GROMACS .gro file of C-alpha atoms in nm:
model
  427
    1MET     CA    1   0.744   1.649  -1.844
    2THR     CA    2   0.677   1.293  -1.747
    3THR     CA    3   0.868   1.055  -1.482
    4SER     CA    4   0.967   0.738  -1.608
    5PRO     CA    5   0.776   0.437  -1.397
    6VAL     CA    6   0.974   0.274  -1.107
    7THR     CA    7   1.139  -0.026  -1.177
    8ALA     CA    8   1.102  -0.342  -0.943
    9LEU     CA    9   1.489  -0.332  -0.864
   10GLN     CA   10   1.431   0.063  -0.781
   11ALA     CA   11   1.128  -0.005  -0.555
   12ARG     CA   12   1.341  -0.283  -0.389
   13ARG     CA   13   1.635  -0.016  -0.314
   14VAL     CA   14   1.385   0.228  -0.200
   15LEU     CA   15   1.187  -0.019   0.044
   16LEU     CA   16   1.520  -0.111   0.205
   17LEU     CA   17   1.646   0.274   0.243
   18LEU     CA   18   1.289   0.407   0.380
   19THR     CA   19   1.311   0.100   0.614
   20PHE     CA   20   1.632   0.185   0.757
   21THR     CA   21   1.528   0.579   0.804
   22ARG     CA   22   1.187   0.417   0.967
   23TRP     CA   23   1.342   0.204   1.212
   24PHE     CA   24   1.695   0.356   1.277
   25PRO     CA   25   1.551   0.637   1.512
   26VAL     CA   26   1.366   0.345   1.705
   27GLY     CA   27   1.680   0.210   1.770
   28LEU     CA   28   1.775   0.527   1.910
   29THR     CA   29   1.537   0.578   2.171
   30ILE     CA   30   1.450   0.204   2.230
   31GLY     CA   31   1.681   0.220   2.546
   32VAL     CA   32   1.571   0.562   2.661
   33THR     CA   33   1.225   0.643   2.608
   34THR     CA   34   1.115   0.473   2.940
   35LEU     CA   35   1.387   0.615   3.107
   36LEU     CA   36   1.339   0.958   3.009
   37VAL     CA   37   0.974   0.966   3.139
   38LEU     CA   38   1.131   0.865   3.478
   39GLU     CA   39   1.409   1.114   3.471
   40ARG     CA   40   1.152   1.408   3.427
   41GLY     CA   41   0.954   1.275   3.735
   42MET     CA   42   0.676   1.075   3.631
   43SER     CA   43   0.591   0.762   3.865
   44LEU     CA   44   0.550   0.392   3.769
   45ALA     CA   45   0.167   0.454   3.797
   46GLN     CA   46   0.187   0.737   3.531
   47LEU     CA   47   0.463   0.553   3.334
   48GLY     CA   48   0.167   0.256   3.283
   49VAL     CA   49  -0.074   0.487   3.188
   50ILE     CA   50   0.148   0.682   2.952
   51PHE     CA   51   0.241   0.366   2.765
   52SER     CA   52  -0.099   0.215   2.750
   53MET     CA   53  -0.214   0.509   2.554
   54GLN     CA   54  -0.017   0.420   2.242
   55GLY     CA   55  -0.191   0.053   2.274
   56PHE     CA   56  -0.523   0.187   2.308
   57VAL     CA   57  -0.500   0.422   2.003
   58VAL     CA   58  -0.391   0.156   1.767
   59LEU     CA   59  -0.640  -0.082   1.871
   60GLY     CA   60  -0.907   0.144   1.798
   61LEU     CA   61  -0.768   0.260   1.455
   62GLU     CA   62  -0.547  -0.045   1.316
   63LEU     CA   63  -0.888  -0.164   1.148
   64PRO     CA   64  -1.056   0.181   1.052
   65THR     CA   65  -0.736   0.296   0.891
   66GLY     CA   66  -0.623  -0.001   0.718
   67GLY     CA   67  -0.798   0.079   0.437
   68PHE     CA   68  -0.645   0.432   0.402
   69ALA     CA   69  -0.373   0.349   0.171
   70ASP     CA   70  -0.596   0.147  -0.076
   71ALA     CA   71  -0.855   0.461  -0.096
   72LEU     CA   72  -0.610   0.770  -0.084
   73GLY     CA   73  -0.282   0.595  -0.221
   74ARG     CA   74   0.041   0.455  -0.064
   75ARG     CA   75   0.240   0.766  -0.075
   76PRO     CA   76   0.006   1.005   0.103
   77VAL     CA   77  -0.064   0.778   0.379
   78LEU     CA   78   0.315   0.736   0.438
   79VAL     CA   79   0.391   1.107   0.425
   80ALA     CA   80   0.121   1.164   0.663
   81SER     CA   81   0.275   0.872   0.913
   82ALA     CA   82   0.614   1.028   0.879
   83VAL     CA   83   0.449   1.380   0.980
   84VAL     CA   84   0.255   1.250   1.288
   85ALA     CA   85   0.601   1.057   1.368
   86LEU     CA   86   0.801   1.373   1.374
   87VAL     CA   87   0.509   1.590   1.564
   88SER     CA   88   0.491   1.295   1.790
   89GLY     CA   89   0.848   1.291   1.895
   90LEU     CA   90   0.868   1.676   1.902
   91VAL     CA   91   0.586   1.684   2.144
   92PHE     CA   92   0.714   1.394   2.389
   93ILE     CA   93   1.087   1.536   2.374
   94THR     CA   94   0.964   1.849   2.523
   95SER     CA   95   0.715   1.743   2.778
   96HIS     CA   96   0.792   1.777   3.126
   97THR     CA   97   0.395   1.681   3.257
   98PHE     CA   98   0.194   1.391   3.246
   99THR     CA   99  -0.086   1.528   2.993
  100GLY     CA  100   0.246   1.622   2.742
  101PHE     CA  101   0.345   1.270   2.770
  102VAL     CA  102  -0.021   1.099   2.725
  103VAL     CA  103  -0.041   1.344   2.387
  104ALA     CA  104   0.296   1.205   2.255
  105LEU     CA  105   0.201   0.868   2.296
  106LEU     CA  106  -0.167   0.924   2.149
  107LEU     CA  107   0.008   1.077   1.836
  108GLN     CA  108   0.231   0.788   1.853
  109GLY     CA  109  -0.015   0.536   1.832
  110VAL     CA  110  -0.195   0.752   1.519
  111PHE     CA  111   0.171   0.712   1.382
  112ARG     CA  112   0.203   0.324   1.428
  113ALA     CA  113  -0.181   0.285   1.274
  114LEU     CA  114  -0.100   0.466   0.988
  115ASP     CA  115   0.222   0.339   0.930
  116SER     CA  116   0.107  -0.042   0.931
  117GLY     CA  117   0.182  -0.203   0.574
  118PRO     CA  118   0.143   0.077   0.309
  119LEU     CA  119   0.554   0.061   0.244
  120GLU     CA  120   0.548  -0.288   0.164
  121SER     CA  121   0.218  -0.242  -0.019
  122TRP     CA  122   0.345  -0.013  -0.236
  123TYR     CA  123   0.685  -0.225  -0.284
  124VAL     CA  124   0.463  -0.527  -0.388
  125ASP     CA  125   0.230  -0.291  -0.609
  126THR     CA  126   0.527  -0.122  -0.786
  127ALA     CA  127   0.710  -0.451  -0.836
  128HIS     CA  128   0.401  -0.621  -0.999
  129ALA     CA  129   0.353  -0.334  -1.218
  130GLU     CA  130   0.651  -0.413  -1.397
  131ASP     CA  131   0.604  -0.775  -1.398
  132PRO     CA  132   0.323  -0.973  -1.252
  133ALA     CA  133   0.547  -1.261  -1.209
  134ILE     CA  134   0.838  -1.084  -0.977
  135PRO     CA  135   0.880  -1.255  -0.685
  136VAL     CA  136   0.895  -1.034  -0.382
  137GLU     CA  137   0.948  -1.262  -0.102
  138ASP     CA  138   1.339  -1.172  -0.127
  139GLY     CA  139   1.290  -0.769  -0.110
  140LEU     CA  140   1.072  -0.826   0.201
  141SER     CA  141   1.281  -1.068   0.357
  142ARG     CA  142   1.599  -0.810   0.324
  143ALA     CA  143   1.350  -0.546   0.469
  144GLY     CA  144   1.320  -0.762   0.793
  145THR     CA  145   1.693  -0.824   0.805
  146VAL     CA  146   1.740  -0.440   0.756
  147LEU     CA  147   1.483  -0.328   1.016
  148GLY     CA  148   1.685  -0.541   1.280
  149LEU     CA  149   1.994  -0.407   1.168
  150ALA     CA  150   1.861  -0.058   1.189
  151ILE     CA  151   1.709  -0.104   1.545
  152ALA     CA  152   2.055  -0.302   1.650
  153SER     CA  153   2.263  -0.002   1.515
  154GLY     CA  154   2.048   0.254   1.658
  155ALA     CA  155   2.057   0.124   1.992
  156LEU     CA  156   2.435   0.080   1.969
  157VAL     CA  157   2.456   0.460   1.853
  158SER     CA  158   2.230   0.549   2.127
  159GLY     CA  159   2.436   0.387   2.412
  160GLY     CA  160   2.744   0.569   2.256
  161LEU     CA  161   2.595   0.905   2.287
  162ILE     CA  162   2.456   0.873   2.612
  163ALA     CA  163   2.798   0.748   2.749
  164TRP     CA  164   2.962   1.031   2.557
  165HIS     CA  165   2.721   1.295   2.642
  166PRO     CA  166   2.857   1.533   2.397
  167VAL     CA  167   2.612   1.809   2.462
  168ARG     CA  168   2.608   1.951   2.803
  169ALA     CA  169   2.307   2.153   2.764
  170LEU     CA  170   2.107   1.850   2.738
  171THR     CA  171   2.063   1.580   2.977
  172ALA     CA  172   2.260   1.232   2.850
  173LEU     CA  173   1.933   1.071   2.779
  174GLU     CA  174   1.774   1.349   2.564
  175PHE     CA  175   2.055   1.398   2.319
  176PRO     CA  176   1.971   1.070   2.136
  177TYR     CA  177   1.615   1.129   2.107
  178TRP     CA  178   1.680   1.473   1.956
  179CYS     CA  179   1.910   1.281   1.710
  180ALA     CA  180   1.606   1.054   1.649
  181ILE     CA  181   1.385   1.380   1.582
  182GLY     CA  182   1.660   1.450   1.323
  183PHE     CA  183   1.647   1.131   1.142
  184TYR     CA  184   1.244   1.158   1.144
  185VAL     CA  185   1.329   1.483   0.945
  186VAL     CA  186   1.530   1.263   0.704
  187HIS     CA  187   1.279   0.991   0.689
  188LEU     CA  188   0.976   1.260   0.597
  189ALA     CA  189   1.217   1.379   0.297
  190ALA     CA  190   1.325   1.014   0.154
  191VAL     CA  191   0.917   0.921   0.166
  192SER     CA  192   0.845   1.256  -0.014
  193VAL     CA  193   1.132   1.217  -0.261
  194LEU     CA  194   1.134   0.860  -0.348
  195VAL     CA  195   0.802   0.735  -0.313
  196ARG     CA  196   0.612   0.774  -0.654
  197GLU     CA  197   0.283   0.654  -0.737
  198PRO     CA  198   0.097   0.687  -1.088
  199VAL     CA  199  -0.239   0.773  -0.925
  200THR     CA  200  -0.330   0.910  -0.587
  201HIS     CA  201  -0.701   0.986  -0.476
  202VAL     CA  202  -0.649   1.275  -0.246
  203ASP     CA  203  -0.944   1.387  -0.323
  204SER     CA  204  -1.345   1.409  -0.248
  205THR     CA  205  -1.336   1.013  -0.427
  206GLY     CA  206  -1.065   0.912  -0.232
  207PHE     CA  207  -1.185   1.041   0.144
  208HIS     CA  208  -1.536   0.910   0.052
  209ARG     CA  209  -1.348   0.560  -0.009
  210ALA     CA  210  -1.162   0.602   0.302
  211LEU     CA  211  -1.451   0.656   0.526
  212ALA     CA  212  -1.651   0.373   0.354
  213SER     CA  213  -1.351   0.161   0.458
  214ALA     CA  214  -1.325   0.280   0.804
  215ARG     CA  215  -1.694   0.222   0.838
  216GLN     CA  216  -1.668  -0.142   0.753
  217ALA     CA  217  -1.428  -0.189   1.091
  218PRO     CA  218  -1.705  -0.314   1.282
  219THR     CA  219  -1.792  -0.571   1.062
  220VAL     CA  220  -1.454  -0.694   1.067
  221VAL     CA  221  -1.442  -0.712   1.400
  222VAL     CA  222  -1.773  -0.901   1.438
  223ASP     CA  223  -1.646  -1.146   1.181
  224GLY     CA  224  -1.332  -1.208   1.352
  225LEU     CA  225  -1.541  -1.268   1.662
  226ARG     CA  226  -1.741  -1.524   1.463
  227THR     CA  227  -1.422  -1.672   1.362
  228LEU     CA  228  -1.287  -1.734   1.700
  229ARG     CA  229  -1.618  -1.846   1.813
  230THR     CA  230  -1.643  -2.154   1.574
  231SER     CA  231  -1.259  -2.262   1.617
  232ARG     CA  232  -1.162  -2.369   1.982
  233VAL     CA  233  -0.791  -2.416   1.853
  234LEU     CA  234  -0.783  -2.078   1.679
  235LEU     CA  235  -0.936  -1.898   2.002
  236ALA     CA  236  -0.703  -2.057   2.250
  237LEU     CA  237  -0.418  -1.962   2.037
  238VAL     CA  238  -0.541  -1.604   1.998
  239LEU     CA  239  -0.578  -1.566   2.363
  240VAL     CA  240  -0.218  -1.672   2.403
  241GLU     CA  241  -0.164  -1.331   2.346
  242VAL     CA  242  -0.297  -1.216   2.649
  243PHE     CA  243  -0.027  -1.381   2.887
  244TRP     CA  244   0.254  -1.302   2.617
  245SER     CA  245   0.183  -0.942   2.608
  246VAL     CA  246   0.190  -0.918   2.977
  247GLY     CA  247   0.514  -1.082   2.982
  248MET     CA  248   0.665  -0.832   2.724
  249ILE     CA  249   0.566  -0.534   2.949
  250ALA     CA  250   0.799  -0.692   3.206
  251PHE     CA  251   1.140  -0.719   2.972
  252GLU     CA  252   1.058  -0.419   2.730
  253THR     CA  253   0.924  -0.163   2.949
  254PHE     CA  254   1.044  -0.244   3.315
  255MET     CA  255   1.358  -0.396   3.209
  256PRO     CA  256   1.510  -0.027   3.202
  257VAL     CA  257   1.383   0.069   3.533
  258ARG     CA  258   1.541  -0.229   3.707
  259LEU     CA  259   1.828  -0.151   3.524
  260ALA     CA  260   1.845   0.201   3.667
  261GLU     CA  261   1.765   0.096   4.013
  262LEU     CA  262   2.045  -0.168   3.983
  263ALA     CA  263   2.315   0.062   3.787
  264GLY     CA  264   2.277   0.362   4.016
  265GLY     CA  265   2.058   0.591   3.795
  266GLU     CA  266   1.861   0.656   3.459
  267THR     CA  267   2.210   0.782   3.264
  268GLU     CA  268   2.397   0.479   3.367
  269ALA     CA  269   2.109   0.255   3.266
  270GLY     CA  270   2.060   0.437   2.924
  271ALA     CA  271   2.450   0.378   2.843
  272LEU     CA  272   2.403   0.024   2.894
  273MET     CA  273   2.063  -0.039   2.735
  274GLY     CA  274   2.224   0.093   2.386
  275PRO     CA  275   2.475  -0.241   2.332
  276VAL     CA  276   2.225  -0.450   2.553
  277SER     CA  277   1.943  -0.401   2.319
  278ALA     CA  278   2.149  -0.448   1.999
  279ALA     CA  279   2.279  -0.798   2.155
  280ALA     CA  280   1.923  -0.874   2.230
  281TRP     CA  281   1.786  -0.804   1.867
  282GLY     CA  282   2.066  -1.042   1.751
  283LEU     CA  283   1.966  -1.304   1.984
  284PHE     CA  284   1.597  -1.269   1.869
  285ALA     CA  285   1.698  -1.346   1.535
  286VAL     CA  286   1.907  -1.685   1.687
  287GLY     CA  287   1.582  -1.774   1.852
  288SER     CA  288   1.362  -1.737   1.527
  289ALA     CA  289   1.627  -1.953   1.367
  290ALA     CA  290   1.613  -2.218   1.660
  291ALA     CA  291   1.270  -2.221   1.675
  292GLY     CA  292   1.291  -2.380   1.292
  293LEU     CA  293   1.490  -2.652   1.378
  294ALA     CA  294   1.298  -2.763   1.726
  295SER     CA  295   0.963  -2.763   1.553
  296ARG     CA  296   1.107  -3.015   1.285
  297ARG     CA  297   1.227  -3.218   1.587
  298ILE     CA  298   0.931  -3.184   1.848
  299GLY     CA  299   0.655  -3.042   1.660
  300VAL     CA  300   0.524  -2.668   1.603
  301ALA     CA  301   0.307  -2.678   1.929
  302TRP     CA  302   0.545  -2.828   2.141
  303THR     CA  303   0.805  -2.585   2.039
  304ALA     CA  304   0.560  -2.301   2.127
  305VAL     CA  305   0.482  -2.443   2.440
  306LEU     CA  306   0.880  -2.472   2.535
  307ALA     CA  307   0.926  -2.114   2.395
  308ARG     CA  308   0.634  -1.950   2.622
  309VAL     CA  309   0.725  -2.145   2.941
  310LEU     CA  310   1.122  -2.101   2.921
  311ASN     CA  311   1.057  -1.732   2.825
  312GLY     CA  312   0.825  -1.678   3.117
  313ALA     CA  313   1.068  -1.853   3.345
  314PHE     CA  314   1.339  -1.633   3.260
  315ILE     CA  315   1.150  -1.330   3.290
  316VAL     CA  316   1.080  -1.441   3.667
  317VAL     CA  317   1.484  -1.480   3.686
  318MET     CA  318   1.506  -1.132   3.559
  319GLY     CA  319   1.306  -1.004   3.886
  320LEU     CA  320   1.495  -1.227   4.111
  321MET     CA  321   1.837  -1.110   4.008
  322LEU     CA  322   2.018  -0.845   4.221
  323GLY     CA  323   2.291  -0.741   4.040
  324THR     CA  324   2.315  -0.578   3.643
  325VAL     CA  325   2.517  -0.895   3.514
  326GLY     CA  326   2.257  -1.092   3.636
  327LEU     CA  327   1.947  -0.893   3.507
  328ILE     CA  328   2.140  -0.842   3.156
  329THR     CA  329   2.195  -1.189   3.135
  330ALA     CA  330   1.865  -1.304   3.206
  331PHE     CA  331   1.714  -1.045   2.952
  332LEU     CA  332   1.893  -1.167   2.686
  333VAL     CA  333   1.809  -1.529   2.741
  334THR     CA  334   1.445  -1.374   2.735
  335TYR     CA  335   1.478  -1.215   2.433
  336THR     CA  336   1.616  -1.499   2.271
  337LEU     CA  337   1.325  -1.695   2.378
  338HIS     CA  338   1.068  -1.418   2.265
  339GLY     CA  339   1.236  -1.477   1.953
  340SER     CA  340   1.166  -1.855   1.925
  341GLY     CA  341   0.781  -1.783   2.025
  342GLY     CA  342   0.706  -1.549   1.741
  343PRO     CA  343   0.771  -1.775   1.407
  344VAL     CA  344   0.591  -2.100   1.577
  345HIS     CA  345   0.263  -1.875   1.703
  346SER     CA  346   0.249  -1.724   1.367
  347THR     CA  347   0.258  -2.079   1.172
  348LEU     CA  348  -0.007  -2.231   1.433
  349LEU     CA  349  -0.216  -1.921   1.321
  350HIS     CA  350  -0.211  -1.957   0.956
  351ARG     CA  351  -0.278  -2.322   0.984
  352GLN     CA  352  -0.632  -2.230   1.136
  353ALA     CA  353  -0.705  -1.946   0.926
  354GLU     CA  354  -0.825  -1.965   0.538
  355ALA     CA  355  -0.757  -1.753   0.230
  356ARG     CA  356  -1.109  -1.581   0.295
  357ASN     CA  357  -1.029  -1.492   0.650
  358ARG     CA  358  -0.664  -1.483   0.691
  359THR     CA  359  -0.615  -1.100   0.720
  360THR     CA  360  -0.913  -1.116   0.963
  361VAL     CA  361  -0.763  -1.380   1.211
  362LEU     CA  362  -0.419  -1.186   1.201
  363SER     CA  363  -0.571  -0.880   1.275
  364MET     CA  364  -0.796  -1.019   1.560
  365ASN     CA  365  -0.426  -1.158   1.685
  366SER     CA  366  -0.269  -0.817   1.654
  367MET     CA  367  -0.550  -0.641   1.815
  368ILE     CA  368  -0.591  -0.877   2.131
  369ALA     CA  369  -0.213  -0.832   2.161
  370GLY     CA  370  -0.216  -0.474   2.171
  371GLY     CA  371  -0.531  -0.436   2.391
  372ALA     CA  372  -0.368  -0.668   2.665
  373PHE     CA  373  -0.061  -0.496   2.669
  374SER     CA  374  -0.214  -0.161   2.731
  375LEU     CA  375  -0.446  -0.295   3.030
  376GLY     CA  376  -0.127  -0.474   3.133
  377MET     CA  377   0.040  -0.160   3.180
  378LEU     CA  378  -0.266   0.001   3.337
  379VAL     CA  379  -0.257  -0.267   3.633
  380LEU     CA  380   0.147  -0.349   3.673
  381GLY     CA  381   0.201  -0.002   3.651
  382PRO     CA  382   0.045   0.097   3.981
  383PHE     CA  383   0.160  -0.233   4.122
  384ALA     CA  384   0.526  -0.181   4.069
  385GLU     CA  385   0.490   0.120   4.267
  386SER     CA  386   0.318  -0.013   4.526
  387THR     CA  387   0.536  -0.314   4.596
  388SER     CA  388   0.841  -0.315   4.354
  389THR     CA  389   0.984  -0.310   4.001
  390ALA     CA  390   1.119  -0.638   4.034
  391MET     CA  391   0.780  -0.770   4.199
  392ALA     CA  392   0.594  -0.663   3.875
  393ILE     CA  393   0.855  -0.825   3.682
  394ILE     CA  394   0.807  -1.156   3.874
  395VAL     CA  395   0.452  -1.188   3.866
  396ALA     CA  396   0.409  -1.081   3.485
  397GLY     CA  397   0.656  -1.322   3.408
  398ALA     CA  398   0.459  -1.625   3.614
  399PHE     CA  399   0.147  -1.488   3.473
  400SER     CA  400   0.291  -1.535   3.100
  401ILE     CA  401   0.375  -1.894   3.173
  402ILE     CA  402  -0.013  -1.969   3.210
  403GLY     CA  403  -0.046  -1.893   2.847
  404ALA     CA  404   0.157  -2.220   2.737
  405ALA     CA  405  -0.165  -2.416   2.836
  406LEU     CA  406  -0.341  -2.262   2.562
  407TYR     CA  407  -0.146  -2.448   2.308
  408LEU     CA  408  -0.303  -2.759   2.421
  409PRO     CA  409  -0.587  -2.796   2.156
  410ALA     CA  410  -0.325  -2.737   1.897
  411ILE     CA  411  -0.089  -3.022   2.015
  412ARG     CA  412  -0.410  -3.235   2.007
  413GLN     CA  413  -0.465  -3.108   1.662
  414GLU     CA  414  -0.124  -3.161   1.542
  415ARG     CA  415  -0.100  -3.515   1.715
  416HIS     CA  416  -0.427  -3.637   1.532
  417GLN     CA  417  -0.347  -3.495   1.191
  418ASP     CA  418   0.045  -3.698   1.242
  419ARG     CA  419  -0.168  -4.008   1.324
  420SER     CA  420  -0.371  -3.972   1.037
  421VAL     CA  421  -0.082  -3.941   0.788
  422THR     CA  422   0.105  -4.253   0.950
  423GLU     CA  423  -0.203  -4.473   0.979
  424PRO     CA  424  -0.212  -4.705   0.669
  425ALA     CA  425  -0.536  -4.647   0.490
  426PRO     CA  426  -0.794  -4.949   0.528
  427ALA     CA  427  -0.780  -5.222   0.259
   0.00000   0.00000   0.00000
């Protein structure tokens, strides 16, 4: 018995459904992961080490595993990533020691590395197998919308579950995490049933191709460094991620910690983080749209500078707030500006890249961002413990503002290009 090929319309439906099942559990846990680690007795210094592990694993595996989906097939890699996600979640929720949490985050890093790209690649390949001219932009755009809705709705449900606390055998923070693990099982089943490929290569040939792809990773890194060395503008843009990533530690990792200090405990903070995170994702989209309007008026590079400076400034404001209302308000403004910075930074990167090196440029940008985040966690975790969470937030915000200066080469280049367009040609 042969199965009929998947149509482009069916592939889009699968893409949207699996995007939801992939990201809804992230929404369930986004506000409680940090708080759960603290609830189980970990210090801020230990927290920094624990959460740095994921970034280091992704940094080390992103390029070596990048070709696995091409070598083995999209479906096997998606199934493997879903299995690792389930195992990492189980290890995390059952951990009560520093070592257990480290292992969980190491596995989470493996999951993130495997999960980077194969679903979208499967959708594009499947749609183009029916008709190479079929536009896939709409499906990918809808998937982005579903991703945001999944995280926002998951965060709302998480906050409600924490406030409700229906299972007294578990702490209020543990219940949403167990619900997320249940959704990991749903996601694994959905991937196994819905993702169909005409040919996969889970055999010696496929594994040899995967190993060959992994061996090319050092070459890609060398090519990336060579590309950065030849372009001062591109090097400056990529280095912005060092400062941006440190700022992200403040409003993504330390925000729940500071909220717990002001709200009276981890459970109270967890109940608040649900609706706050949902609102933040909505404002992230608003910020992205506002960046498009601003870039048409003042230019892409100046919009990037403005977003970076204001984002860092409001991170500092977060650290200065002494009440929950002020902290949450500053956080929401910060997240809006975080949304504003992303599209313009990506636009500036794409301006510097060419078809032959675009993937390398984006990979280098991603690797530097992940590495900076992990190193920043190792520094800011002990710093927050020795001083205060508020002081760590202030320092991270002030440091992130410095990154705005690295947009100056792009501003000069943009100004030069505008002048070249407006100046009349010599007679």
